[in-house]
Short mmCIF file of C-alpha atoms in Angstrom, two decimals:
data_model
loop_
_atom_site.label_atom_id
_atom_site.label_comp_id
_atom_site.label_asym_id
_atom_site.label_seq_id
_atom_site.Cartn_x
_atom_site.Cartn_y
_atom_site.Cartn_z
CA MET P 12 -1.20 111.87 -61.55
CA SER P 13 -4.78 110.85 -61.39
CA ALA P 14 -5.96 107.35 -60.40
CA ILE P 15 -7.14 106.75 -63.97
CA GLN P 16 -3.72 107.55 -65.39
CA LYS P 17 -2.06 105.25 -62.84
CA SER P 18 -4.40 102.37 -63.74
CA ASP P 19 -3.76 102.82 -67.49
CA LYS P 20 -0.02 102.79 -66.89
CA LYS P 21 -0.25 99.57 -64.87
CA HIS P 22 -2.34 97.84 -67.49
CA GLY P 23 0.10 98.93 -70.16
CA PHE P 24 3.01 97.46 -68.27
CA ILE P 25 1.19 94.14 -67.84
CA PHE P 26 0.30 94.10 -71.54
CA TYR P 27 3.84 94.70 -72.70
CA PHE P 28 5.25 92.18 -70.23
CA ALA P 29 2.77 89.55 -71.43
CA MET P 30 3.70 90.35 -75.00
CA PHE P 31 7.36 89.88 -74.06
CA LEU P 32 6.67 86.50 -72.46
CA ALA P 33 4.61 85.40 -75.44
CA LEU P 34 7.38 86.48 -77.80
CA LEU P 35 9.93 84.66 -75.63
CA PHE P 36 7.85 81.47 -75.53
CA LEU P 37 7.30 81.66 -79.29
CA SER P 38 11.00 82.13 -79.89
CA ALA P 39 11.83 79.20 -77.63
CA THR P 40 9.17 77.08 -79.33
CA ILE P 41 10.65 77.89 -82.72
CA PHE P 42 14.13 77.13 -81.35
CA PHE P 43 13.12 73.76 -79.90
CA GLN P 44 11.50 72.72 -83.17
CA SER P 45 15.04 72.07 -84.44
CA HIS P 46 16.97 71.70 -81.19
CA PHE P 47 16.79 69.10 -78.45
CA TYR P 48 15.33 69.96 -75.08
CA PRO P 49 17.57 70.66 -72.11
CA GLY P 50 18.86 67.46 -70.52
CA THR P 51 18.24 65.29 -73.60
CA MET P 52 20.53 62.21 -73.79
CA ILE P 53 21.00 59.86 -76.76
CA ASN P 54 22.91 56.69 -75.90
CA GLY P 55 24.22 58.51 -72.86
CA ILE P 56 25.50 61.39 -75.01
CA LYS P 57 24.34 64.83 -73.93
CA VAL P 58 22.67 66.65 -76.85
CA SER P 59 20.94 69.39 -74.87
CA LEU P 60 20.14 72.47 -77.02
CA LEU P 61 21.88 70.91 -80.07
CA ASN P 62 20.24 70.82 -83.45
CA THR P 63 19.97 67.44 -85.19
CA ALA P 64 23.01 68.00 -87.40
CA SER P 65 25.22 68.79 -84.42
CA ALA P 66 23.74 65.88 -82.50
CA ASP P 67 24.46 63.50 -85.38
CA ARG P 68 28.08 64.67 -85.48
CA LYS P 69 28.44 64.14 -81.75
CA ILE P 70 26.89 60.67 -81.99
CA SER P 71 29.18 59.77 -84.90
CA GLU P 72 32.23 60.85 -82.90
CA ALA P 73 31.01 58.77 -79.95
CA ALA P 74 30.59 55.70 -82.19
CA SER P 75 34.20 56.00 -83.37
CA ALA P 76 35.46 56.34 -79.79
CA TYR P 77 33.16 53.70 -78.30
CA VAL P 78 34.66 51.00 -76.07
CA LEU P 79 32.67 48.35 -74.20
CA THR P 80 34.36 46.96 -71.07
CA LEU P 81 33.34 43.46 -70.00
CA ARG P 82 33.78 42.88 -66.28
CA GLU P 83 34.30 39.19 -65.70
CA ARG P 84 34.72 36.91 -62.71
CA GLY P 85 38.09 36.87 -61.01
CA ASN P 86 38.62 40.58 -61.72
CA GLY P 87 38.98 39.83 -65.42
CA LYS P 88 38.36 42.52 -68.01
CA GLU P 89 37.99 42.51 -71.79
CA MET P 90 37.41 45.34 -74.23
CA ILE P 91 35.33 45.54 -77.39
CA SER P 92 35.95 48.70 -79.41
CA GLY P 93 33.46 50.26 -81.77
CA THR P 94 35.88 49.94 -84.70
CA GLU P 95 36.22 46.18 -84.10
CA ILE P 96 32.51 45.64 -84.59
CA GLY P 97 31.88 48.30 -87.24
CA LEU P 98 29.88 50.53 -84.90
CA ILE P 99 28.19 53.46 -86.69
CA PRO P 100 25.20 55.74 -86.06
CA ASN P 101 21.90 54.03 -86.70
CA VAL P 102 20.30 55.73 -89.72
CA ASP P 103 17.00 54.12 -88.82
CA ASN P 104 17.10 55.87 -85.49
CA SER P 105 18.83 59.16 -86.33
CA SER P 106 18.64 62.28 -84.19
CA THR P 107 16.16 63.79 -86.66
CA LEU P 108 13.77 60.93 -86.02
CA LEU P 109 14.39 61.05 -82.30
CA LYS P 110 13.80 64.81 -82.29
CA SER P 111 10.44 64.26 -83.92
CA GLU P 112 9.37 62.35 -80.83
CA GLN P 113 9.75 65.48 -78.67
CA ASN P 114 6.64 67.64 -78.52
CA LYS P 115 7.40 70.85 -80.43
CA ILE P 116 5.01 73.04 -78.46
CA PHE P 117 5.08 71.73 -74.93
CA TRP P 118 8.86 71.85 -74.65
CA ALA P 119 8.63 73.40 -71.22
CA PHE P 120 7.34 70.13 -69.79
CA SER P 121 10.78 68.65 -70.46
CA PHE P 122 11.98 70.24 -67.22
CA TRP P 123 9.71 67.87 -65.27
CA GLN P 124 9.53 64.82 -67.61
CA THR P 125 13.16 63.70 -67.57
CA GLU P 126 12.29 60.13 -68.51
CA ALA P 127 11.15 61.36 -71.90
CA LEU P 128 14.58 62.84 -72.63
CA GLU P 129 16.52 59.56 -72.74
CA PHE P 130 16.87 57.85 -76.14
CA GLY P 131 18.67 54.67 -77.13
CA ASN P 132 19.44 52.43 -80.12
CA ALA P 133 21.38 55.25 -81.78
CA PHE P 134 24.19 52.87 -82.82
CA THR P 135 24.26 49.86 -85.08
CA TYR P 136 27.02 47.36 -85.80
CA ASP P 137 28.22 44.79 -88.33
CA GLU P 138 26.72 41.44 -87.32
CA LEU P 139 29.58 39.44 -88.86
CA LEU P 140 32.30 41.54 -87.20
CA LEU P 141 30.53 41.32 -83.85
CA SER P 142 30.15 37.56 -84.19
CA ASP P 143 33.86 37.14 -85.02
CA LYS P 144 34.88 39.32 -82.07
CA PHE P 145 32.52 37.46 -79.75
CA GLU P 146 34.07 34.09 -80.62
CA THR P 147 37.58 35.37 -79.87
CA LEU P 148 36.74 36.69 -76.41
CA GLY P 149 38.78 35.15 -73.63
CA CYS P 150 35.65 34.10 -71.77
CA MET P 151 34.78 31.95 -74.80
CA ASP P 152 38.12 30.10 -74.68
CA GLU P 153 37.39 26.52 -73.58
CA SER P 154 40.90 26.14 -72.16
CA ARG P 155 40.12 28.91 -69.66
CA VAL P 156 36.63 27.78 -68.79
CA ILE P 157 35.96 26.36 -65.33
CA ARG P 158 32.66 24.56 -65.44
CA PRO P 159 30.24 24.93 -62.54
CA GLN P 160 29.86 21.99 -60.20
CA ASN P 161 26.98 21.38 -57.83
CA ALA P 162 27.54 20.89 -54.15
CA THR P 163 27.78 17.19 -53.39
CA LEU P 164 28.45 14.72 -50.59
CA ARG P 165 31.53 12.61 -49.91
CA TYR P 166 31.76 9.69 -47.51
CA GLY P 167 34.45 9.40 -44.89
CA ASN P 168 34.79 8.08 -41.33
CA GLY P 169 31.20 6.94 -41.03
CA SER P 170 29.46 10.09 -42.27
CA TYR P 171 29.03 12.32 -45.30
CA GLU P 172 30.87 15.61 -45.75
CA VAL P 173 29.32 18.42 -47.77
CA ILE P 174 31.58 19.40 -50.66
CA LYS P 175 31.02 23.04 -51.57
CA GLU P 176 29.85 23.95 -55.06
CA ILE P 177 32.18 25.45 -57.67
CA ASN P 178 30.81 28.55 -59.39
CA GLY P 179 33.20 28.39 -62.33
CA ASN P 180 33.14 30.90 -65.17
CA LEU P 181 31.11 29.19 -67.87
CA VAL P 182 29.05 31.86 -69.63
CA ASN P 183 25.61 31.59 -71.11
CA LYS P 184 26.67 32.44 -74.66
CA GLY P 185 23.23 33.41 -75.89
CA LEU P 186 22.56 35.70 -72.95
CA LEU P 187 26.01 37.33 -73.08
CA LEU P 188 25.70 38.01 -76.80
CA PHE P 189 22.29 39.59 -76.23
CA TYR P 190 23.66 41.97 -73.60
CA ILE P 191 26.71 42.87 -75.72
CA LYS P 192 24.44 43.75 -78.63
CA ASN P 193 22.17 45.74 -76.34
CA ALA P 194 25.13 47.61 -74.87
CA ALA P 195 26.50 48.41 -78.34
CA ASN P 196 23.11 49.59 -79.59
CA ASN P 197 22.73 51.89 -76.62
CA GLY P 198 26.32 53.03 -76.18
CA LYS P 199 26.73 51.43 -72.75
CA GLY P 200 30.40 51.42 -71.79
CA ILE P 201 30.39 48.76 -69.06
CA LEU P 202 28.84 45.29 -68.96
CA ASP P 203 29.19 43.42 -65.67
CA LEU P 204 28.64 39.71 -66.46
CA ASP P 205 27.73 38.84 -62.87
CA ASP P 206 25.22 41.68 -62.56
CA LYS P 207 23.51 40.53 -65.75
CA GLN P 208 23.65 36.87 -64.62
CA CYS P 209 25.54 35.86 -67.75
CA TYR P 210 27.23 32.93 -65.98
CA ILE P 211 25.83 29.43 -65.72
CA ASP P 212 25.87 28.83 -61.98
CA PRO P 213 25.59 25.56 -60.02
CA LYS P 214 22.05 24.39 -59.46
CA LEU P 215 22.78 23.09 -55.96
CA ARG P 216 24.56 25.07 -53.30
CA SER P 217 25.98 23.69 -50.08
CA ASN P 218 23.50 25.62 -47.93
CA SER P 219 20.45 24.36 -49.82
CA THR P 220 17.65 22.34 -48.26
CA LYS P 221 18.20 19.62 -50.86
CA VAL P 222 21.79 19.06 -49.69
CA ALA P 223 20.78 18.97 -46.03
CA ASN P 224 17.90 16.55 -46.66
CA THR P 225 19.98 14.25 -48.83
CA LYS P 226 22.77 14.17 -46.26
CA ALA P 227 20.32 13.20 -43.52
CA LYS P 228 18.70 10.52 -45.67
CA VAL P 229 21.90 8.90 -46.93
CA GLU P 230 23.40 8.83 -43.43
CA SER P 231 20.30 7.01 -42.22
CA TYR P 232 21.07 4.33 -44.83
CA LEU P 233 24.43 3.76 -43.15
CA ALA P 234 22.62 2.53 -40.04
CA SER P 235 21.49 -0.55 -41.96
CA LYS P 236 23.13 -3.86 -41.19
CA ILE P 237 22.45 -7.02 -43.18
CA ILE P 238 24.09 -10.27 -42.10
CA TYR P 239 24.27 -13.12 -44.59
CA GLN P 240 24.80 -16.45 -42.86
CA TYR P 241 26.10 -19.51 -44.62
CA GLN P 242 27.33 -22.95 -43.59
CA ASP P 243 30.86 -22.07 -42.56
CA GLY P 244 30.57 -18.38 -41.68
CA SER P 245 28.78 -15.10 -42.33
CA GLU P 246 29.17 -11.84 -44.25
CA THR P 247 28.04 -8.50 -42.82
CA VAL P 248 26.94 -5.56 -44.92
CA ASP P 249 27.73 -2.48 -42.84
CA SER P 250 28.25 1.26 -43.38
CA GLU P 251 31.66 0.81 -45.01
CA GLU P 252 30.24 -1.60 -47.58
CA ILE P 253 27.04 0.38 -48.15
CA SER P 254 28.99 3.60 -48.71
CA GLN P 255 30.79 1.93 -51.61
CA TRP P 256 27.47 1.33 -53.37
CA ILE P 257 25.94 4.78 -52.92
CA GLU P 258 26.42 7.43 -55.57
CA PHE P 259 24.76 10.73 -56.47
CA ASP P 260 23.62 12.16 -59.78
CA ASP P 261 24.07 15.82 -60.79
CA GLU P 262 20.97 16.81 -58.84
CA LEU P 263 22.14 14.93 -55.73
CA ASN P 264 19.59 12.16 -56.04
CA ILE P 265 20.76 8.99 -54.30
CA LEU P 266 21.68 6.13 -56.62
CA PHE P 267 22.81 2.58 -55.94
CA ASN P 268 25.68 1.32 -58.06
CA HIS P 269 24.24 -2.05 -59.08
CA ASP P 270 27.50 -3.18 -60.69
CA LYS P 271 29.35 -2.85 -57.39
CA MET P 272 26.50 -4.56 -55.56
CA LYS P 273 26.54 -7.40 -58.07
CA GLN P 274 30.27 -7.84 -57.61
CA PHE P 275 29.80 -8.09 -53.85
CA LEU P 276 26.99 -10.61 -54.29
CA LYS P 277 28.98 -12.66 -56.80
CA GLU P 278 31.71 -13.08 -54.21
CA LEU P 279 29.11 -13.84 -51.55
CA ALA P 280 27.35 -16.33 -53.83
CA ALA P 281 30.45 -18.52 -53.81
CA HIS P 282 29.41 -19.55 -50.28
CA TYR P 283 25.92 -20.52 -51.42
CA ASN P 284 26.15 -21.71 -55.01
CA THR P 285 26.59 -25.42 -55.58
CA LEU P 286 25.47 -25.55 -59.21
CA GLY P 287 28.13 -27.28 -61.28
CA LYS P 288 30.44 -27.91 -58.33
CA GLU P 289 31.93 -31.31 -57.55
CA ARG P 290 30.47 -33.13 -54.52
CA GLU P 291 31.17 -36.27 -52.57
CA PHE P 292 28.52 -38.92 -53.13
CA ILE P 293 28.06 -42.33 -51.52
CA THR P 294 26.78 -44.74 -54.16
CA ALA P 295 24.21 -47.48 -53.59
CA SER P 296 27.09 -49.94 -53.35
CA GLY P 297 28.67 -47.87 -50.55
CA LYS P 298 31.49 -46.43 -52.63
CA LYS P 299 32.50 -42.77 -52.14
CA ILE P 300 32.86 -40.96 -55.44
CA ILE P 301 33.14 -37.37 -56.70
CA VAL P 302 30.37 -36.13 -58.97
CA GLY P 303 29.92 -32.71 -60.54
CA GLY P 304 28.45 -30.86 -63.48
CA GLY P 305 24.83 -30.86 -64.52
CA ASP P 306 22.19 -28.28 -63.67
CA PHE P 307 21.25 -29.25 -60.12
CA GLY P 308 22.11 -27.20 -57.07
CA TRP P 309 21.82 -23.86 -55.37
CA LYS P 310 22.16 -20.72 -57.48
CA VAL P 311 21.84 -17.20 -56.11
CA ASP P 312 19.58 -14.78 -57.98
CA ILE P 313 22.08 -11.91 -58.20
CA LYS P 314 19.74 -9.46 -59.92
CA GLY P 315 16.85 -10.16 -57.58
CA GLU P 316 19.07 -9.96 -54.53
CA VAL P 317 20.46 -6.56 -55.60
CA GLU P 318 16.92 -5.20 -55.55
CA GLU P 319 16.13 -6.75 -52.16
CA LEU P 320 19.39 -5.56 -50.69
CA ALA P 321 18.83 -1.98 -51.89
CA GLU P 322 15.32 -2.01 -50.41
CA ALA P 323 16.65 -3.24 -47.06
CA VAL P 324 19.20 -0.42 -46.98
CA VAL P 325 16.56 2.19 -47.86
CA ARG P 326 14.39 0.87 -45.02
CA CYS P 327 17.42 1.17 -42.69
CA GLU P 328 16.93 -2.43 -41.59
CA THR P 329 19.06 -4.68 -39.45
CA LEU P 330 18.38 -8.29 -40.37
CA TYR P 331 19.79 -11.74 -40.87
CA LYS P 332 19.03 -13.24 -44.23
CA GLU P 333 20.02 -15.49 -47.02
CA PRO P 334 19.91 -14.42 -50.66
CA LYS P 335 17.19 -14.99 -53.18
CA TYR P 336 17.73 -18.09 -55.35
CA LEU P 337 17.11 -18.82 -58.99
CA GLN P 338 17.05 -22.48 -57.99
CA LYS P 339 17.63 -24.52 -54.88
CA GLY P 340 19.21 -27.82 -53.92
CA ALA P 341 17.55 -30.50 -51.85
CA ALA P 342 19.69 -29.83 -48.77
CA ARG P 343 22.00 -27.12 -47.42
CA GLY P 344 25.72 -27.16 -48.04
CA LEU P 345 27.82 -28.57 -50.82
CA ASN P 346 26.34 -32.03 -50.45
CA ASP P 347 22.94 -30.74 -51.40
CA ILE P 348 21.51 -33.88 -52.98
CA GLY P 349 19.80 -34.98 -49.81
CA THR P 350 18.36 -38.43 -49.18
CA THR P 351 15.73 -38.49 -51.94
CA TYR P 352 17.22 -38.98 -55.39
CA ILE P 353 17.54 -41.14 -58.48
CA GLU P 354 20.97 -42.70 -58.91
CA ILE P 355 22.12 -44.03 -62.29
CA ASP P 356 25.41 -45.90 -62.62
CA LEU P 357 26.11 -45.46 -66.33
CA SER P 358 28.94 -48.00 -66.27
CA ARG P 359 26.92 -50.73 -64.54
CA GLN P 360 23.74 -49.66 -66.40
CA TYR P 361 21.70 -49.73 -63.25
CA LEU P 362 19.22 -47.34 -61.60
CA TRP P 363 18.11 -46.86 -57.97
CA TYR P 364 15.49 -44.56 -56.50
CA PHE P 365 15.76 -43.63 -52.81
CA ASP P 366 13.02 -41.75 -50.96
CA GLU P 367 14.25 -40.34 -47.63
CA GLY P 368 17.04 -42.90 -47.71
CA VAL P 369 14.66 -45.83 -48.36
CA LEU P 370 15.11 -47.79 -51.57
CA VAL P 371 11.81 -47.62 -53.48
CA ALA P 372 12.76 -48.92 -56.93
CA GLN P 373 15.75 -50.30 -58.78
CA GLY P 374 16.53 -52.05 -62.02
CA ALA P 375 18.75 -52.40 -65.05
CA VAL P 376 18.59 -49.77 -67.80
CA VAL P 377 20.03 -49.00 -71.21
CA THR P 378 21.59 -45.56 -71.76
CA GLY P 379 23.05 -43.71 -74.75
CA ASN P 380 24.76 -45.57 -77.58
CA VAL P 381 28.48 -44.98 -77.10
CA SER P 382 29.57 -46.21 -80.55
CA SER P 383 27.16 -43.83 -82.29
CA GLY P 384 28.17 -40.79 -80.20
CA TYR P 385 25.00 -40.70 -78.08
CA LYS P 386 26.73 -41.30 -74.75
CA THR P 387 24.52 -40.17 -71.86
CA PRO P 388 26.23 -37.27 -70.03
CA ASP P 389 27.16 -37.68 -66.40
CA GLY P 390 26.38 -34.99 -63.84
CA ILE P 391 23.72 -34.04 -61.31
CA TYR P 392 20.37 -32.90 -62.70
CA SER P 393 16.83 -32.45 -61.49
CA LEU P 394 13.67 -34.06 -62.81
CA LYS P 395 12.06 -31.32 -64.93
CA TYR P 396 8.56 -32.74 -65.35
CA LYS P 397 6.75 -36.01 -66.04
CA ILE P 398 3.93 -36.94 -68.41
CA LYS P 399 2.16 -40.07 -69.54
CA ASN P 400 1.78 -41.34 -73.10
CA ALA P 401 4.33 -39.08 -74.72
CA VAL P 402 5.61 -39.25 -78.31
CA LEU P 403 9.38 -38.90 -78.53
CA LYS P 404 10.77 -37.53 -81.77
CA GLY P 405 14.28 -37.33 -83.10
CA HIS P 406 16.28 -37.03 -86.30
CA ASN P 407 15.44 -40.52 -87.45
CA TYR P 408 12.87 -41.83 -85.02
CA ARG P 409 9.40 -41.30 -83.62
CA VAL P 410 8.24 -43.51 -80.80
CA GLY P 411 5.49 -43.54 -78.17
CA VAL P 412 6.19 -44.20 -74.49
CA SER P 413 3.89 -44.64 -71.52
CA TYR P 414 6.03 -42.72 -69.02
CA TRP P 415 8.29 -39.79 -69.85
CA MET P 416 10.51 -38.14 -67.19
CA PRO P 417 13.12 -35.72 -68.69
CA PHE P 418 15.99 -34.44 -66.53
CA ASN P 419 18.62 -33.08 -68.95
CA ASN P 420 17.02 -31.13 -71.82
CA ASP P 421 15.64 -33.83 -74.12
CA ILE P 422 17.31 -36.63 -72.18
CA GLY P 423 15.07 -38.43 -69.73
CA ILE P 424 13.88 -41.72 -68.26
CA HIS P 425 11.17 -43.64 -70.07
CA ASP P 426 9.87 -47.14 -70.67
CA ALA P 427 11.08 -48.94 -73.82
CA SER P 428 8.58 -51.56 -74.97
CA TRP P 429 10.80 -52.42 -77.95
CA ARG P 430 13.49 -53.82 -75.64
CA SER P 431 13.36 -57.24 -74.02
CA GLN P 432 16.70 -56.94 -72.25
CA PHE P 433 18.32 -54.22 -70.14
CA GLY P 434 21.69 -53.73 -68.51
CA ARG P 435 25.02 -55.38 -69.33
CA ASP P 436 26.91 -53.80 -72.25
CA ILE P 437 23.98 -53.19 -74.60
CA TYR P 438 24.55 -49.42 -74.41
CA LEU P 439 27.99 -49.69 -76.02
CA THR P 440 26.66 -50.56 -79.49
CA ARG P 441 22.87 -50.76 -79.27
CA GLY P 442 22.05 -48.05 -76.75
CA SER P 443 19.57 -45.22 -76.93
CA HIS P 444 19.89 -41.70 -78.41
CA GLY P 445 20.92 -40.54 -74.92
CA CYS P 446 17.84 -41.34 -72.85
CA VAL P 447 17.65 -43.85 -70.01
CA ASN P 448 15.54 -46.79 -71.21
CA ALA P 449 13.82 -48.68 -68.40
CA SER P 450 11.43 -51.59 -68.20
CA PHE P 451 7.74 -50.76 -68.13
CA TYR P 452 7.44 -51.76 -64.48
CA LEU P 453 10.48 -49.71 -63.37
CA ALA P 454 9.32 -46.66 -65.34
CA LYS P 455 5.81 -46.97 -63.91
CA THR P 456 7.08 -47.27 -60.33
CA LEU P 457 9.32 -44.26 -60.76
CA PHE P 458 6.54 -42.21 -62.34
CA GLU P 459 4.14 -42.97 -59.51
CA ASN P 460 6.60 -42.18 -56.71
CA VAL P 461 9.15 -39.63 -57.85
CA SER P 462 8.47 -35.86 -57.62
CA VAL P 463 9.40 -33.14 -60.05
CA GLY P 464 12.68 -31.50 -58.92
CA THR P 465 14.12 -34.72 -57.53
CA PRO P 466 17.93 -34.94 -58.05
CA VAL P 467 19.11 -37.35 -60.73
CA VAL P 468 22.74 -38.42 -60.18
CA CYS P 469 24.47 -39.85 -63.25
CA TYR P 470 28.04 -41.18 -63.11
CA TYR P 471 30.36 -43.63 -64.83
#
């Protein structure tokens, strides 16, 4: 055979082989116009080489047999079947439509582009049936729910112990429902609630920096020591007392329980407060009597002291102190009147003013009219203020005075130019409306010497 004949034979073989490959490719192209590429998956269902009708049947069968398994904490499992939620093929995403997304000519590329062969959302469900099933899930049952708890701190034996968090099993309903719907749409058979972070977990864990920092800070507070000293003893605020006041919110921020602090200070205030208490008092005549009531005396400022006490603890201080006061007496202790005071004997109708124990002024007075119900109250008060040339007004009177020195609301000491006599028993039937009427000279002397805040002791 000549070289020319051999060459023609070779070319003929190549031609016919090429024609065969072209015919094969054309046949495959025609085939894959109505059939899915090799390896094609719809909702995890293999539809390789199936036409759309066969694929739809297979998807329909899968919908009827579908079961979603929920893997829950504590090795719990629950099932949701396709029939319970009305699962059916999604006509808006049928295999015919999905097939149209595959390139009809370049089918051969499917062997290398596997990501293009996966389709989802081939199922749809009845929203109402799914909602009803969702509400009846065991993980939705409140009686079975263990709520998450943050790590916290608990005091004991002079320090704070870290209490480990509780994870619980409270689900994020919105997130869980989203993943169930997504699984049903895409034919996923298993939904692990932990993997999808469907649980509401504690915000603070025992190994967090927040817990460590808070523990260090609150234990530094326990080093504080505040000693309250009073006349017959003292009261120490130490770690045991402080620990009773400290609490934590959900985010482990340190809080002071002001109610407990107030209760402590109320008990402490009994050693300081003299307001309203009965006291021994030596009268100008040398007689020892018991007087009480009125608005004079020491009174602890509970609210203000709570704030100061909390600040001292936060600063980790050790200090000796006395509490803040709303008002003070003239001297320490129960007998807090001191040696500068105005004394009024309401029975004898007589007034004395002592300055540092020295008698500065004295004289007869007229007090409240007993028969008319204007009896001047007894008790210990303090001079509130003093002014000249005041106009006193009442229900049925209006009168001007030169010196006005109130000590008990609208009851005070003033001159009474309309009176020519003072003392004796005038007050029983012709007394004042409750004030202490004094002669012009006595009122003037008092006004010029007495200071605002001076105790005024009234007794019968």
